[in-house]
Coordinates of C-alpha atoms in Angstrom, one line a residue:
M2 CA -65.4 -25.0 -94.8
L3 CA -67.4 -25.8 -91.8
K4 CA -64.0 -26.8 -89.9
V5 CA -62.4 -23.6 -90.8
M6 CA -65.4 -21.5 -89.4
Q7 CA -65.3 -23.6 -86.1
S8 CA -61.5 -22.9 -86.1
A9 CA -62.2 -19.5 -86.4
A10 CA -65.1 -19.5 -83.8
N11 CA -63.2 -21.4 -81.1
L12 CA -60.1 -18.9 -81.3
A13 CA -62.4 -15.8 -81.1
T14 CA -63.6 -17.3 -78.2
S15 CA -60.2 -18.4 -76.7
N16 CA -59.0 -15.1 -77.2
S17 CA -61.8 -13.3 -75.6
Q18 CA -61.9 -15.6 -72.5
W19 CA -58.3 -15.1 -72.3
E20 CA -58.5 -11.3 -72.5
E21 CA -61.4 -11.7 -69.8
L22 CA -59.1 -13.6 -67.6
K23 CA -56.5 -11.4 -67.8
Q24 CA -58.2 -8.3 -66.2
F25 CA -58.1 -10.1 -62.7
S26 CA -55.1 -9.6 -60.4
P27 CA -52.7 -12.5 -60.7
P28 CA -53.1 -14.6 -57.2
N29 CA -50.2 -14.3 -54.5
S30 CA -47.6 -17.0 -53.7
V31 CA -49.9 -17.9 -50.2
Q32 CA -52.8 -18.8 -52.8
W33 CA -51.3 -20.7 -55.1
D34 CA -50.8 -23.8 -53.7
N35 CA -54.4 -24.2 -52.7
I36 CA -55.3 -22.8 -56.5
K37 CA -53.1 -25.7 -57.9
T38 CA -55.0 -28.2 -55.8
Q39 CA -58.4 -26.9 -56.5
L40 CA -58.0 -26.7 -60.2
D41 CA -56.2 -30.5 -60.6
L42 CA -59.4 -31.7 -58.0
V43 CA -62.0 -29.8 -60.3
L44 CA -60.4 -31.6 -63.7
L45 CA -60.4 -35.3 -61.6
A46 CA -64.2 -34.4 -60.8
L47 CA -64.7 -33.8 -64.7
E48 CA -62.4 -37.1 -65.6
T49 CA -64.4 -39.3 -63.3
L50 CA -67.9 -38.0 -64.0
T51 CA -67.4 -37.9 -68.1
D52 CA -64.6 -40.9 -68.3
I53 CA -62.3 -38.3 -70.8
G54 CA -58.6 -38.7 -70.5
S55 CA -55.5 -36.6 -71.5
E56 CA -56.5 -37.0 -75.5
A57 CA -59.9 -35.2 -74.7
M58 CA -57.8 -32.4 -72.7
L59 CA -54.8 -32.0 -75.4
S60 CA -57.7 -31.9 -78.0
A61 CA -59.3 -29.1 -76.2
A62 CA -56.1 -27.1 -76.1
I63 CA -55.6 -27.6 -79.7
N64 CA -59.4 -26.2 -80.4
L65 CA -58.9 -23.4 -78.0
Q66 CA -55.3 -22.5 -79.5
L67 CA -53.6 -23.2 -76.2
E68 CA -51.0 -25.9 -77.7
S69 CA -48.0 -23.8 -76.9
K70 CA -49.0 -24.0 -73.0
V71 CA -50.1 -27.7 -73.3
P72 CA -48.4 -29.2 -76.0
D73 CA -48.5 -32.9 -75.2
R74 CA -49.4 -35.8 -72.5
V75 CA -45.9 -35.1 -70.8
A76 CA -46.9 -31.5 -70.4
L77 CA -50.1 -31.9 -69.1
W78 CA -49.2 -34.5 -66.3
R79 CA -46.5 -31.9 -65.2
L80 CA -48.9 -29.2 -64.8
R81 CA -51.1 -31.3 -62.8
Q82 CA -48.3 -32.7 -61.1
S83 CA -48.0 -29.2 -59.8
N84 CA -50.9 -29.9 -57.4
P85 CA -48.7 -30.1 -54.0
I86 CA -50.9 -33.4 -52.7
R87 CA -50.2 -35.2 -55.4
K88 CA -48.2 -38.3 -55.2
G89 CA -44.5 -38.5 -56.3
Q90 CA -42.4 -35.7 -56.4
G91 CA -40.6 -36.5 -60.0
G92 CA -41.5 -34.1 -62.9
R93 CA -43.5 -31.5 -60.7
K94 CA -42.8 -28.2 -61.7
K95 CA -43.9 -24.8 -60.6
L96 CA -47.5 -23.8 -62.5
D97 CA -47.5 -20.3 -63.6
V98 CA -50.5 -18.2 -64.2
E99 CA -50.8 -18.4 -68.0
E100 CA -50.5 -22.2 -67.5
A101 CA -53.3 -22.4 -64.9
K102 CA -55.4 -20.2 -67.2
S103 CA -54.8 -22.5 -70.0
L104 CA -56.6 -25.6 -67.7
V105 CA -59.2 -23.1 -66.6
M106 CA -60.2 -22.7 -70.3
I107 CA -59.7 -26.2 -71.2
T108 CA -61.7 -27.5 -67.8
C109 CA -64.6 -25.2 -68.9
Y110 CA -64.6 -26.2 -72.7
L111 CA -65.1 -30.0 -71.9
A112 CA -67.7 -29.3 -69.0
K113 CA -69.5 -27.4 -71.8
Q114 CA -69.2 -30.3 -74.5
H115 CA -70.5 -32.7 -71.5
Q116 CA -73.1 -30.2 -70.2
E117 CA -76.2 -32.6 -70.7
L118 CA -74.3 -35.3 -68.8
I119 CA -73.5 -33.1 -66.1
R120 CA -76.8 -31.3 -65.8
R121 CA -78.7 -34.9 -65.7
A122 CA -76.2 -36.0 -62.6
V123 CA -77.0 -32.9 -60.8
G124 CA -80.6 -33.3 -61.3
L125 CA -80.4 -36.7 -60.4
L126 CA -78.5 -35.4 -57.2
E127 CA -81.7 -32.9 -56.6
K128 CA -83.8 -35.5 -56.8
I129 CA -82.2 -38.1 -54.6
A130 CA -81.7 -35.2 -52.1
A131 CA -85.5 -34.5 -52.1
N132 CA -86.1 -37.9 -51.1
N133 CA -83.6 -38.4 -48.3
Q134 CA -81.6 -40.8 -50.1
E135 CA -78.0 -41.2 -50.6
P136 CA -76.4 -40.6 -53.7
H137 CA -75.0 -44.2 -54.4
Q138 CA -78.6 -45.2 -54.5
N139 CA -78.3 -44.1 -58.2
A140 CA -76.3 -46.1 -60.3
L141 CA -74.8 -42.7 -62.3
L142 CA -74.1 -40.6 -59.0
G143 CA -72.7 -43.7 -57.5
D144 CA -70.2 -44.7 -60.0
Y145 CA -69.2 -41.4 -60.3
I146 CA -68.5 -41.2 -56.5
D147 CA -66.6 -44.5 -56.5
A148 CA -64.5 -43.3 -59.5
F149 CA -63.8 -40.3 -58.1
C150 CA -62.9 -41.6 -54.4
N151 CA -60.5 -44.5 -56.0
T152 CA -58.6 -42.0 -58.2
Y153 CA -58.1 -39.4 -55.9
Q154 CA -56.5 -42.2 -53.6
E155 CA -54.5 -43.5 -56.0
R156 CA -53.2 -39.9 -56.9
M157 CA -53.3 -38.2 -53.9
E158 CA -50.8 -38.3 -51.1
E159 CA -52.4 -40.5 -48.1
D160 CA -54.2 -38.0 -45.6
E161 CA -55.9 -39.8 -42.3
K162 CA -58.0 -36.9 -42.1
I163 CA -59.6 -37.7 -45.4
S164 CA -62.8 -40.2 -44.8
T165 CA -65.1 -41.5 -47.4
D166 CA -67.7 -39.4 -46.3
L167 CA -65.3 -36.1 -46.8
L168 CA -64.4 -37.6 -50.3
T169 CA -68.2 -38.3 -51.0
N170 CA -69.2 -34.5 -49.9
L171 CA -65.9 -33.3 -52.1
A172 CA -67.3 -35.2 -55.2
V173 CA -70.7 -33.8 -54.9
K174 CA -69.5 -30.3 -54.4
L175 CA -67.6 -30.6 -57.3
L176 CA -70.1 -32.1 -59.4
I177 CA -72.5 -29.0 -58.8
D178 CA -69.4 -26.7 -59.3
L179 CA -68.9 -28.3 -62.8
L180 CA -72.7 -27.3 -64.0
F181 CA -71.7 -23.4 -63.3
Y182 CA -68.5 -24.3 -65.3
S183 CA -70.5 -25.7 -68.3
S184 CA -72.0 -22.4 -68.8
P185 CA -70.8 -19.6 -71.1
N186 CA -69.1 -17.7 -68.5
G187 CA -67.9 -20.7 -66.6
H188 CA -64.1 -19.8 -67.3
R189 CA -64.8 -16.7 -65.4
R190 CA -67.1 -18.5 -62.4
L191 CA -63.7 -21.2 -62.3
W192 CA -61.4 -18.5 -61.9
L193 CA -63.1 -16.4 -59.6
T194 CA -64.0 -19.6 -57.5
L195 CA -59.9 -20.4 -57.3
L196 CA -59.1 -17.1 -56.3
D197 CA -62.4 -17.1 -53.6
R198 CA -61.2 -20.4 -52.3
S199 CA -57.5 -20.5 -52.2
T200 CA -57.4 -19.2 -48.6
K201 CA -59.9 -21.7 -47.9
Q202 CA -59.2 -25.4 -46.9
F203 CA -61.6 -28.2 -48.5

């Protein structure tokens, strides 16, 4: 009975979030490349902080009744490969609006599940900043930043303009963003952020 009730609640949440995201005008073609990049990087930050993998993302898709958009590992990989700065051309596909919204909902669902960890990490970040210390001086933040930078370098095309300092700043910025995305209105915040930043460079 509990599982049935949870499933019904997840479906209701998924439907209401989907309807809310439908209210926004779809991005234009100029915005799309930046949106695909940003969305993949938000997921990368969540992955490296919480140590989740594709199984957790697919489980979230099932719980949100989004398995038709993200049915398996290959589909998930191909969606993320739509990020234009990812290494390798094989398997890359065009990401459509519904698929992007599905990834937004999955990201926020998982961020909410790991909100306690995200909140703790952001709290440590604030404490360290107040003491004029570096994030690497804390074990949790240091491990996250190292994992983010290493995974970024493994998956993304080499760019001489991306220094370790820039990647560290990006990791910190995305960590703070994740706290907002873990809120009840996280899906709305993330979608609006993607649209807002789509005309800007990191």
